[in-house]
Every structure is written in C-alpha cells, then in structure tokens.
Amino acid sequence: MEITAFCIVVASLRVSPEKSQFFKYDSVSLSCEGPGNSSGWRVWRNTSLTRINNECPTHWGRRNESHWGRRSKSHCNIFDLYPEDIGVYWCESGSGECSNAVNITVTAGSVILESPVLPVMEGAAVTLNCRNKTTPSNLTAGFYKDGFLIRTGSTGEMTIRSVSKSDEGLYKCNISGVGESPESWLAVRVLHPGPSHDTTAHIVLPVAGVCLMMAFLLLLVFFWRRCKGFNTSPRHSGNNSHLQVM
C-alpha cells in the first residue's frame, strides 16, 4: 500500500485507545499532532480492500469507501470498526507534510493482542496483553514471535523488561479453547549515542601530536635561517680604515 509519494514527516498520528488491534464494532479516535495550526492536518488511510488513499470525511453518511469516519478539525473518529477498515493510517497537511504511518487491524474473532502502536525506545519496558472479547483477560495465553512460541503467561500478559532491537518482530497470542489473535509488528527505535570519551581521545591526541611536531619543525627552521644569516653578514673592523694626512 502506498501513501504520499513525497512528504516530510514532521507530525505524529495518535491512536486512542493506544493499540493497533481492535475487535469488530470497536471505536477508535485518530488525531494529528503537528507544528503550527493543527486544524490544517487531515487523517488519511489506505486499506487492504480498496488500496486507494481516502481522506477522513467531514460529514457522516452511509458507510462506504468514502464515508468511513467523521472528521473534526485534525481528529477523525471511527465509531464502528469493520475488517474492511484494516489498513494504513496517517496525517497530511496542505503543504505536503505528513506524519508517521500506523497499521490498524480489525478482527471478527474473539482474541486480540494489545501492543504498542508506535515504535518503543530501546531499553523501555513493554507489556503485551492477550485479550478475549467475552471473558476476563486473566486467562493463560501463549505468546508467539515470528511464528515461534516464546512465552506462556498465566495472567494473559507478557512483559519485556528492557526491550532491544532483537525483540523487534511479528507478535501474536493464543488462548487455548478461545482463539488466536492477528499478528502485529513491534517496532523498536534505537538511539545512536554520540562519540564516547575514548573515541574523542583517539581523534584529538594524534591531531595534537602532529600540531606539536609541526611547531617544533618551524622553530628549527627559524633558528637555522637566523644562524645562516648571521654567518653570511659582512664583518667591519677599525684597522681596515686608514687616514692619510697631507
């Protein structure tokens, strides 16, 4: 699915409730947070069904490809979600700027995986909840990453204490006798630290050494030229001058 071909990402799309998977008939609110006048931002989407970019409409009408939500300034509310709403959602301004893209999944099944909709920072704690639509969520659930069972939680949740880039991947959960959730991508953002003190020292010390060596050579050249000039200058003596009296 393609969104805007050329855009500058300067805004954020917020999803409330903050998750990427929803049950059929759930409601969701999407809002654009960008610089300047936020009322100039609009929510767009591209679904797996139509593969067409559609803006959140201002007026509510009979539900179809064009009437799928209701816009109020920079917000878009979808009151009844359907599997047809599965797709990518983002914000755009009238000046060619945009936001991050968010994947939203809607299922008619009985189980969803509640996971962060936005990338999480490396080192943060992340909790995944396996939720059943009709019964309490504290049921034993199996959690899968990239198709492999990685953990079983008796309370229906799984916590990663300090997430790393290796934890990035497709996650889903399964409640025995109830069902399995769709898959959702967990993205991890890594902060690249600046150069360490050791790295700085490895750069600064050789440069300082070269500068000192050049200064020493310049001093040697200066003294050599001075001594050479002194040795080649004419010598004057009083005995070489004779006064002849007539």
One Martini backbone bead per residue (centre of mass of N, CA, C, O) as a GRO file, in nm:
protein
  246
    1MET     BB    1   0.095   0.036   0.023
    2GLU     BB    2   0.040   0.371  -0.065
    3ILE     BB    3   0.124   0.683  -0.008
    4THR     BB    4   0.291   0.943  -0.007
    5ALA     BB    5   0.554   0.998  -0.209
    6PHE     BB    6   0.600   1.308  -0.100
    7CYS     BB    7   0.724   1.365   0.236
    8ILE     BB    8   0.736   1.536   0.551
    9VAL     BB    9   0.817   1.431   0.871
   10VAL     BB   10   0.644   1.630   1.150
   11ALA     BB   11   0.431   1.428   1.265
   12SER     BB   12   0.162   1.277   1.467
   13LEU     BB   13  -0.016   0.974   1.517
   14ARG     BB   14  -0.291   0.924   1.726
   15VAL     BB   15  -0.414   0.650   1.929
   16SER     BB   16  -0.761   0.591   2.054
   17PRO     BB   17  -0.671   0.351   2.171
   18GLU     BB   18  -0.339   0.226   2.238
   19LYS     BB   19  -0.359   0.042   1.949
   20SER     BB   20  -0.378  -0.201   1.661
   21GLN     BB   21  -0.610  -0.380   1.780
   22PHE     BB   22  -0.953  -0.479   1.691
   23PHE     BB   23  -1.275  -0.511   1.729
   24LYS     BB   24  -1.561  -0.551   1.616
   25TYR     BB   25  -1.726  -0.236   1.679
   26ASP     BB   26  -1.521  -0.063   1.752
   27SER     BB   27  -1.353   0.230   1.867
   28VAL     BB   28  -1.173   0.521   1.718
   29SER     BB   29  -0.910   0.770   1.764
   30LEU     BB   30  -0.771   1.019   1.546
   31SER     BB   31  -0.467   1.225   1.573
   32CYS     BB   32  -0.304   1.530   1.496
   33GLU     BB   33   0.049   1.619   1.564
   34GLY     BB   34   0.161   1.945   1.484
   35PRO     BB   35   0.280   2.211   1.358
   36GLY     BB   36   0.103   2.467   1.431
   37ASN     BB   37  -0.195   2.436   1.276
   38SER     BB   38  -0.384   2.155   1.342
   39SER     BB   39  -0.639   2.208   1.149
   40GLY     BB   40  -0.460   2.140   0.875
   41TRP     BB   41  -0.503   1.846   0.942
   42ARG     BB   42  -0.529   1.509   0.797
   43VAL     BB   43  -0.688   1.202   0.771
   44TRP     BB   44  -0.559   0.902   0.633
   45ARG     BB   45  -0.609   0.616   0.400
   46ASN     BB   46  -0.510   0.257   0.328
   47THR     BB   47  -0.659  -0.022   0.224
   48SER     BB   48  -0.666  -0.364   0.149
   49LEU     BB   49  -0.926  -0.337  -0.029
   50THR     BB   50  -0.877  -0.063  -0.215
   51ARG     BB   51  -0.595   0.096  -0.244
   52ILE     BB   52  -0.697   0.390  -0.148
   53ASN     BB   53  -0.682   0.720  -0.094
   54ASN     BB   54  -0.848   0.848   0.208
   55GLU     BB   55  -1.033   1.091   0.352
   56CYS     BB   56  -1.162   1.212   0.622
   57PRO     BB   57  -1.473   1.295   0.668
   58THR     BB   58  -1.697   1.545   0.769
   59HIS     BB   59  -1.945   1.368   0.695
   60TRP     BB   60  -2.191   1.158   0.777
   61GLY     BB   61  -2.266   0.843   0.621
   62ARG     BB   62  -2.292   0.600   0.433
   63ARG     BB   63  -2.115   0.325   0.443
   64ASN     BB   64  -1.798   0.354   0.272
   65GLU     BB   65  -1.515   0.441   0.112
   66SER     BB   66  -1.577   0.755   0.196
   67HIS     BB   67  -1.759   0.664   0.461
   68TRP     BB   68  -1.562   0.592   0.765
   69GLY     BB   69  -1.584   0.878   0.909
   70ARG     BB   70  -1.521   1.166   1.138
   71ARG     BB   71  -1.445   1.504   1.115
   72SER     BB   72  -1.247   1.719   1.358
   73LYS     BB   73  -1.034   1.878   1.228
   74SER     BB   74  -0.759   1.667   1.339
   75HIS     BB   75  -0.991   1.456   1.369
   76CYS     BB   76  -1.082   1.093   1.376
   77ASN     BB   77  -1.384   0.904   1.385
   78ILE     BB   78  -1.453   0.555   1.459
   79PHE     BB   79  -1.737   0.380   1.564
   80ASP     BB   80  -1.729   0.127   1.346
   81LEU     BB   81  -1.551  -0.148   1.310
   82TYR     BB   82  -1.400  -0.322   1.032
   83PRO     BB   83  -1.221  -0.528   0.833
   84GLU     BB   84  -1.224  -0.298   0.605
   85ASP     BB   85  -1.022  -0.108   0.799
   86ILE     BB   86  -0.778  -0.232   0.713
   87GLY     BB   87  -0.467  -0.042   0.753
   88VAL     BB   88  -0.333   0.272   0.665
   89TYR     BB   89  -0.246   0.554   0.875
   90TRP     BB   90  -0.248   0.922   0.836
   91CYS     BB   91  -0.101   1.246   0.796
   92GLU     BB   92  -0.192   1.570   0.641
   93SER     BB   93  -0.098   1.855   0.475
   94GLY     BB   94  -0.122   2.126   0.249
   95SER     BB   95   0.226   2.132   0.234
   96GLY     BB   96   0.341   1.816   0.226
   97GLU     BB   97   0.300   1.702   0.502
   98CYS     BB   98   0.362   1.442   0.757
   99SER     BB   99   0.330   1.134   0.914
  100ASN     BB  100   0.315   0.869   1.060
  101ALA     BB  101   0.248   0.528   1.022
  102VAL     BB  102  -0.049   0.321   1.082
  103ASN     BB  103  -0.152   0.004   1.184
  104ILE     BB  104  -0.479  -0.143   1.137
  105THR     BB  105  -0.666  -0.399   1.311
  106VAL     BB  106  -0.952  -0.611   1.231
  107THR     BB  107  -1.164  -0.842   1.414
  108ALA     BB  108  -1.406  -1.120   1.431
  109GLY     BB  109  -1.286  -1.237   1.662
  110SER     BB  110  -1.183  -1.322   2.018
  111VAL     BB  111  -0.876  -1.216   1.966
  112ILE     BB  112  -0.628  -0.989   2.096
  113LEU     BB  113  -0.336  -0.779   2.062
  114GLU     BB  114  -0.189  -0.565   2.294
  115SER     BB  115   0.009  -0.313   2.143
  116PRO     BB  116   0.219  -0.098   2.035
  117VAL     BB  117   0.176   0.141   1.776
  118LEU     BB  118   0.450   0.253   1.844
  119PRO     BB  119   0.758   0.297   1.877
  120VAL     BB  120   1.003   0.178   2.094
  121MET     BB  121   1.238   0.227   2.321
  122GLU     BB  122   1.529   0.139   2.404
  123GLY     BB  123   1.487  -0.008   2.738
  124ALA     BB  124   1.202  -0.041   2.759
  125ALA     BB  125   0.892  -0.130   2.873
  126VAL     BB  126   0.684  -0.414   2.761
  127THR     BB  127   0.330  -0.483   2.720
  128LEU     BB  128   0.143  -0.776   2.649
  129ASN     BB  129  -0.204  -0.832   2.559
  130CYS     BB  130  -0.439  -1.095   2.594
  131ARG     BB  131  -0.762  -1.057   2.452
  132ASN     BB  132  -1.091  -1.119   2.538
  133LYS     BB  133  -1.412  -1.035   2.450
  134THR     BB  134  -1.598  -1.213   2.680
  135THR     BB  135  -1.364  -1.258   2.881
  136PRO     BB  136  -1.136  -1.250   3.089
  137SER     BB  137  -0.780  -1.177   3.064
  138ASN     BB  138  -0.686  -1.407   3.293
  139LEU     BB  139  -0.564  -1.599   3.074
  140THR     BB  140  -0.398  -1.838   2.934
  141ALA     BB  141  -0.114  -1.745   2.726
  142GLY     BB  142   0.035  -1.750   2.409
  143PHE     BB  143   0.347  -1.630   2.280
  144TYR     BB  144   0.446  -1.495   1.958
  145LYS     BB  145   0.747  -1.492   1.744
  146ASP     BB  146   0.764  -1.546   1.426
  147GLY     BB  147   0.591  -1.831   1.499
  148PHE     BB  148   0.715  -1.856   1.797
  149LEU     BB  149   0.722  -1.978   2.103
  150ILE     BB  150   0.817  -1.773   2.404
  151ARG     BB  151   0.547  -1.758   2.595
  152THR     BB  152   0.366  -1.806   2.912
  153GLY     BB  153   0.064  -1.655   3.046
  154SER     BB  154  -0.154  -1.660   3.327
  155THR     BB  155  -0.260  -1.337   3.279
  156GLY     BB  156  -0.238  -1.249   2.963
  157GLU     BB  157   0.072  -1.153   2.989
  158MET     BB  158   0.370  -0.973   2.857
  159THR     BB  159   0.704  -0.880   2.967
  160ILE     BB  160   0.953  -0.646   2.863
  161ARG     BB  161   1.186  -0.491   3.042
  162SER     BB  162   1.423  -0.464   2.801
  163VAL     BB  163   1.418  -0.349   2.505
  164SER     BB  164   1.528  -0.462   2.183
  165LYS     BB  165   1.606  -0.514   1.858
  166SER     BB  166   1.557  -0.830   1.888
  167ASP     BB  167   1.234  -0.784   1.959
  168GLU     BB  168   1.170  -0.742   1.682
  169GLY     BB  169   0.836  -0.814   1.543
  170LEU     BB  170   0.599  -1.070   1.516
  171TYR     BB  171   0.293  -1.074   1.703
  172LYS     BB  172   0.112  -1.321   1.901
  173CYS     BB  173  -0.186  -1.490   2.034
  174ASN     BB  174  -0.309  -1.766   2.256
  175ILE     BB  175  -0.622  -1.915   2.353
  176SER     BB  176  -0.727  -2.185   2.481
  177GLY     BB  177  -1.043  -2.243   2.329
  178VAL     BB  178  -1.072  -1.950   2.172
  179GLY     BB  179  -0.797  -1.823   2.023
  180GLU     BB  180  -0.645  -1.607   1.774
  181SER     BB  181  -0.450  -1.359   1.688
  182PRO     BB  182  -0.327  -1.134   1.524
  183GLU     BB  183  -0.068  -0.967   1.377
  184SER     BB  184   0.206  -0.763   1.515
  185TRP     BB  185   0.427  -0.496   1.497
  186LEU     BB  186   0.733  -0.456   1.671
  187ALA     BB  187   0.891  -0.154   1.730
  188VAL     BB  188   1.240  -0.040   1.751
  189ARG     BB  189   1.416   0.233   1.889
  190VAL     BB  190   1.742   0.358   1.826
  191LEU     BB  191   1.988   0.518   1.999
  192HIS     BB  192   2.255   0.723   1.892
  193PRO     BB  193   2.536   0.781   2.031
  194GLY     BB  194   2.782   0.960   2.092
  195PRO     BB  195   3.094   1.005   2.129
  196SER     BB  196   3.322   0.894   2.317
  197HIS     BB  197   3.599   0.961   2.504
  198ASP     BB  198   3.782   0.759   2.361
  199THR     BB  199   3.724   0.852   2.073
  200THR     BB  200   3.816   1.143   2.114
  201ALA     BB  201   4.108   1.078   2.197
  202HIS     BB  202   4.184   0.930   1.927
  203ILE     BB  203   4.159   1.206   1.770
  204VAL     BB  204   4.310   1.435   1.934
  205LEU     BB  205   4.600   1.329   1.992
  206PRO     BB  206   4.717   1.310   1.702
  207VAL     BB  207   4.666   1.606   1.627
  208ALA     BB  208   4.841   1.729   1.853
  209GLY     BB  209   5.106   1.593   1.767
  210VAL     BB  210   5.130   1.722   1.487
  211CYS     BB  211   5.133   2.019   1.582
  212LEU     BB  212   5.391   2.001   1.756
  213MET     BB  213   5.580   1.909   1.530
  214MET     BB  214   5.542   2.158   1.347
  215ALA     BB  215   5.640   2.367   1.555
  216PHE     BB  216   5.926   2.249   1.587
  217LEU     BB  217   6.013   2.280   1.288
  218LEU     BB  218   5.974   2.587   1.270
  219LEU     BB  219   6.191   2.653   1.483
  220LEU     BB  220   6.430   2.527   1.337
  221VAL     BB  221   6.413   2.702   1.082
  222PHE     BB  222   6.444   2.973   1.220
  223PHE     BB  223   6.731   2.925   1.350
  224TRP     BB  224   6.881   2.849   1.092
  225ARG     BB  225   6.834   3.120   0.938
  226ARG     BB  226   6.966   3.298   1.151
  227CYS     BB  227   7.248   3.171   1.149
  228LYS     BB  228   7.305   3.209   0.847
  229GLY     BB  229   7.281   3.521   0.844
  230PHE     BB  230   7.514   3.574   1.044
  231ASN     BB  231   7.753   3.432   0.881
  232THR     BB  232   7.698   3.619   0.598
  233SER     BB  233   7.774   3.876   0.722
  234PRO     BB  234   7.956   4.161   0.725
  235ARG     BB  235   8.276   4.258   0.841
  236HIS     BB  236   8.388   4.508   1.075
  237SER     BB  237   8.699   4.716   1.093
  238GLY     BB  238   8.922   4.966   1.216
  239ASN     BB  239   9.203   4.868   1.064
  240ASN     BB  240   9.091   4.921   0.757
  241SER     BB  241   9.126   5.223   0.828
  242HIS     BB  242   9.279   5.510   0.661
  243LEU     BB  243   9.463   5.816   0.740
  244GLN     BB  244   9.558   6.075   0.524
  245VAL     BB  245   9.821   6.314   0.561
  246MET     BB  246   9.937   6.610   0.400
   0.00000   0.00000   0.00000
